[in-house]
Tab-separated table of C-alpha atoms in Angstrom:
chain	number	residue	atom	x	y	z
G	1025	MET	CA	141.478	100.522	142.204
G	1026	LYS	CA	138.712	98.582	144.737
G	1027	LYS	CA	135.587	101.661	143.534
G	1028	LEU	CA	136.658	101.168	139.843
G	1029	TRP	CA	135.948	96.943	140.404
G	1030	LEU	CA	132.658	97.408	141.914
G	1031	MET	CA	131.974	100.457	139.859
G	1032	MET	CA	132.275	97.076	136.586
G	1033	ALA	CA	130.462	94.907	138.147
G	1034	MET	CA	127.262	96.390	138.647
G	1035	SER	CA	126.896	97.493	134.991
G	1036	LEU	CA	127.962	93.733	134.365
G	1037	LEU	CA	125.532	93.058	136.879
G	1038	LEU	CA	123.263	95.679	135.346
G	1039	LEU	CA	123.632	93.975	131.581
G	1040	SER	CA	123.147	90.350	132.389
G	1041	ALA	CA	119.350	91.817	133.761
G	1042	CYS	CA	118.678	93.416	131.453
G	1043	GLY	CA	118.965	90.211	128.916
G	1044	GLY	CA	122.586	91.076	126.980
G	1045	SER	CA	123.440	94.093	124.837
G	1046	GLY	CA	122.943	91.550	122.162
G	1047	SER	CA	118.898	91.232	123.854
G	1048	ASP	CA	115.969	92.975	121.964
G	1049	GLY	CA	113.570	91.654	124.806
G	1050	GLY	CA	111.550	89.376	122.616
G	1051	GLY	CA	113.381	86.646	120.694
G	1052	SER	CA	114.574	87.434	117.376
G	1053	SER	CA	112.728	86.745	114.105
G	1054	SER	CA	114.332	83.806	111.103
G	1055	ASN	CA	113.029	86.096	108.535
G	1056	GLY	CA	114.693	89.321	107.310
G	1057	GLY	CA	112.272	90.673	107.838
G	1058	GLY	CA	111.808	91.734	111.868
G	1059	ALA	CA	109.441	90.200	114.093
G	1060	SER	CA	106.230	88.831	113.433
G	1061	GLY	CA	104.154	91.845	112.694
G	1062	SER	CA	106.815	94.070	110.934
G	1063	ALA	CA	105.316	94.195	107.759
G	1064	GLY	CA	102.353	95.390	108.402
G	1065	LYS	CA	98.336	93.898	108.996
G	1066	VAL	CA	95.269	93.577	105.920
G	1067	THR	CA	92.621	93.107	107.382
G	1068	ILE	CA	90.239	90.130	104.845
G	1069	LYS	CA	86.421	90.408	104.793
G	1070	TYR	CA	84.987	86.379	103.178
G	1071	MET	CA	82.392	85.583	102.228
G	1072	ASP	CA	82.448	81.583	103.386
G	1073	GLY	CA	79.594	79.795	101.862
G	1074	SER	CA	76.485	82.072	103.208
G	1075	ALA	CA	78.692	83.251	105.979
G	1076	GLU	CA	80.601	86.323	105.878
G	1077	LYS	CA	84.331	85.853	108.081
G	1078	THR	CA	87.162	88.332	109.208
G	1079	LYS	CA	90.797	87.302	109.490
G	1080	GLU	CA	92.942	90.099	111.232
G	1081	VAL	CA	96.383	88.521	109.955
G	1082	GLU	CA	99.661	89.817	111.137
G	1083	LEU	CA	101.767	90.555	108.777
G	1084	THR	CA	105.789	88.652	108.585
G	1085	LYS	CA	107.129	89.105	105.406
G	1086	ALA	CA	106.100	90.097	102.300
G	1087	ILE	CA	108.148	90.223	99.204
G	1088	ILE	CA	107.657	93.024	95.956
G	1089	TRP	CA	109.386	91.635	92.824
G	1090	PRO	CA	109.187	93.463	89.642
G	1091	LEU	CA	109.442	91.517	86.333
G	1092	PRO	CA	108.608	93.245	82.892
G	1093	LEU	CA	105.381	92.456	81.245
G	1094	THR	CA	103.552	91.160	77.964
G	1095	LYS	CA	99.562	91.819	78.701
G	1096	SER	CA	98.214	89.727	74.997
G	1097	VAL	CA	93.821	89.539	74.420
G	1098	SER	CA	91.975	89.027	71.182
G	1099	GLY	CA	95.648	89.187	69.943
G	1100	GLN	CA	96.484	91.712	70.359
G	1101	LYS	CA	100.020	92.395	72.016
G	1102	VAL	CA	100.612	95.208	74.209
G	1103	GLU	CA	104.580	95.023	75.337
G	1104	GLY	CA	107.046	97.547	77.163
G	1105	LEU	CA	104.842	97.576	80.591
G	1106	VAL	CA	106.360	96.431	83.638
G	1107	GLY	CA	104.645	94.149	86.775
G	1108	TYR	CA	104.710	94.021	90.474
G	1109	ASP	CA	103.934	91.045	91.979
G	1110	PHE	CA	103.093	91.853	96.104
G	1111	THR	CA	103.367	88.410	98.130
G	1112	LEU	CA	102.438	89.289	101.627
G	1113	ASN	CA	102.101	86.682	104.527
G	1114	ASN	CA	101.963	86.125	107.470
G	1115	PHE	CA	103.988	83.209	108.214
G	1116	ASP	CA	108.528	83.230	106.474
G	1117	PHE	CA	109.060	81.138	103.572
G	1118	ASP	CA	111.683	80.748	100.726
G	1119	GLU	CA	112.620	84.106	98.880
G	1120	LYS	CA	114.109	82.049	95.953
G	1121	LYS	CA	110.802	79.600	95.764
G	1122	PHE	CA	108.846	82.225	95.190
G	1123	ALA	CA	105.871	81.432	92.441
G	1124	THR	CA	105.393	78.124	94.851
G	1125	ALA	CA	105.419	80.571	98.844
G	1126	ASN	CA	102.550	79.810	99.446
G	1127	VAL	CA	100.305	78.391	102.439
G	1128	GLN	CA	100.863	74.142	104.130
G	1129	LYS	CA	99.938	74.409	107.848
G	1130	ASP	CA	96.506	75.852	109.076
G	1131	GLY	CA	96.900	79.695	109.528
G	1132	GLN	CA	98.316	80.898	107.302
G	1133	ILE	CA	97.767	83.411	104.598
G	1134	SER	CA	99.300	84.438	101.946
G	1135	VAL	CA	98.670	88.141	99.904
G	1136	MET	CA	99.098	87.914	96.051
G	1137	PHE	CA	98.149	90.500	93.418
G	1138	LYS	CA	99.851	92.085	90.280
G	1139	LEU	CA	101.168	96.131	90.076
G	1140	ILE	CA	101.227	97.666	86.235
G	1141	GLY	CA	103.524	100.388	86.797
G	1142	PRO	CA	103.481	103.860	85.161
G	1143	GLU	CA	105.025	104.855	82.478
G	1144	GLY	CA	108.898	105.115	81.749
G	1145	ALA	CA	108.198	101.982	84.785
G	1146	THR	CA	110.715	99.349	84.069
G	1147	PHE	CA	111.874	96.493	86.504
G	1148	THR	CA	115.257	97.046	87.750
G	1149	ASN	CA	114.240	100.732	89.439
G	1150	PRO	CA	111.960	100.305	92.391
G	1151	ILE	CA	108.456	101.928	92.252
G	1152	LYS	CA	107.259	104.472	92.110
G	1153	PRO	CA	105.115	105.614	94.423
G	1154	GLY	CA	101.570	106.731	93.881
G	1155	THR	CA	97.668	105.188	94.040
G	1156	TYR	CA	97.010	101.594	91.718
G	1157	ASP	CA	93.554	101.657	91.429
G	1158	ALA	CA	92.173	98.271	89.898
G	1159	ALA	CA	92.205	97.274	87.119
G	1160	GLN	CA	89.061	97.219	84.977
G	1161	PRO	CA	87.089	95.138	82.253
G	1162	THR	CA	86.965	98.272	80.528
G	1163	ASP	CA	90.124	99.303	80.182
G	1164	ALA	CA	92.290	100.418	77.532
G	1165	LEU	CA	94.839	97.084	76.912
G	1166	ASP	CA	97.494	99.338	77.401
G	1167	ALA	CA	96.359	100.048	80.664
G	1168	ARG	CA	98.891	101.640	83.684
G	1169	SER	CA	99.471	102.828	87.194
G	1170	LYS	CA	96.770	99.696	87.633
G	1171	SER	CA	96.796	97.044	90.863
G	1172	ASP	CA	95.418	93.443	89.458
G	1173	ASN	CA	95.173	89.906	90.113
G	1174	MET	CA	93.977	90.213	93.479
G	1175	ARG	CA	93.625	87.316	95.582
G	1176	VAL	CA	94.213	85.100	99.387
G	1177	VAL	CA	94.559	81.775	100.384
G	1178	ILE	CA	93.521	80.347	103.415
G	1179	PHE	CA	94.840	77.709	104.588
G	1180	GLU	CA	92.622	76.054	107.565
G	1181	GLY	CA	90.870	73.234	108.619
G	1182	GLY	CA	94.057	71.386	106.881
G	1183	LYS	CA	93.849	72.516	103.266
G	1184	ALA	CA	93.751	76.038	101.641
G	1185	THR	CA	90.741	78.166	100.241
G	1186	PRO	CA	91.220	80.179	97.841
G	1187	ILE	CA	90.024	83.977	97.284
G	1188	MET	CA	89.970	85.204	94.811
G	1189	PHE	CA	88.150	88.902	94.237
G	1190	SER	CA	86.150	89.417	91.009
G	1191	ASN	CA	85.736	92.752	89.224
G	1192	PRO	CA	86.764	95.178	92.406
G	1193	LYS	CA	87.306	98.767	93.594
G	1194	GLY	CA	89.506	100.334	95.150
G	1195	SER	CA	93.014	100.622	94.927
G	1196	VAL	CA	96.350	100.281	96.141
G	1197	LYS	CA	98.962	103.412	96.979
G	1198	ILE	CA	102.926	103.420	97.521
G	1199	THR	CA	103.184	105.567	99.807
G	1200	SER	CA	107.215	105.037	100.383
G	1201	ALA	CA	109.676	103.344	97.850
G	1202	ASN	CA	113.219	102.788	97.342
G	1203	GLY	CA	115.621	100.224	96.262
G	1204	GLU	CA	115.423	97.800	99.126
G	1205	THR	CA	111.636	98.454	100.993
G	1206	SER	CA	108.101	100.089	99.871
G	1207	ALA	CA	105.530	100.575	102.445
G	1208	GLY	CA	101.927	100.817	101.427
G	1209	GLU	CA	98.511	100.687	102.321
G	1210	ILE	CA	95.476	98.630	99.947
G	1211	ASP	CA	92.077	99.030	100.223
G	1212	LEU	CA	89.954	97.024	97.960
G	1213	SER	CA	87.041	95.523	97.574
G	1214	ASP	CA	84.287	93.670	94.722
G	1215	GLY	CA	81.266	93.249	97.079
G	1216	ARG	CA	81.338	89.989	97.856
G	1217	ASN	CA	85.238	90.283	99.323
G	1218	SER	CA	87.582	93.203	100.463
G	1219	ILE	CA	90.753	93.318	102.651
G	1220	LYS	CA	92.364	96.894	104.118
G	1221	GLY	CA	94.579	97.621	105.727
G	1222	THR	CA	99.206	98.371	105.092
G	1223	PHE	CA	101.986	96.010	104.632
G	1224	THR	CA	105.864	96.898	103.903
G	1225	THR	CA	107.907	94.943	101.771
G	1226	THR	CA	111.397	94.031	100.496
G	1227	ALA	CA	112.620	93.674	97.347
G	1228	TYR	CA	112.734	90.123	95.979
G	1229	LYS	CA	116.734	89.051	95.659
G	1230	ARG	CA	117.078	87.811	93.182
């Protein structure tokens, strides 16, 4: 019996030294997506006046939000498209305020873009893995499997600075997807600004 109690005491001491069974050794995250950097990493290069700057961004929270999409240009209208809105941030945010999940403090960076689903896509189904080439002005109005509306917002020096990509080249690749998460790679450049890296998103909860 004394031997049994001794073994139990040693086990408790060992558990306490390791931080307990509920500790991860590095604290927990409130963003529902794990510790900082768990949503991927991207490198952003952009022009600030005549100076090129580079940001290595560890993503904290990334959301994908599928919505029905209608395009209308010069009286022409195309309905039935599916747009997947992505927001990749290095800070936590309330996804119920998805449309306003923007930068507010120095050091915060938000990456936003849209993917247009392929033929047969529906906004109730997961995005389909594949390559989504950057949309070009010469594309047909009903072009599908495209990436579009690429922009970055960086908050530094007490203000938010938007970085708009003008007709970038490259693509966004979705490497895997299910109803809860999707993983991908982004590599887009317009000659002045560029973004490259990987991301893992969680589905927006309506």
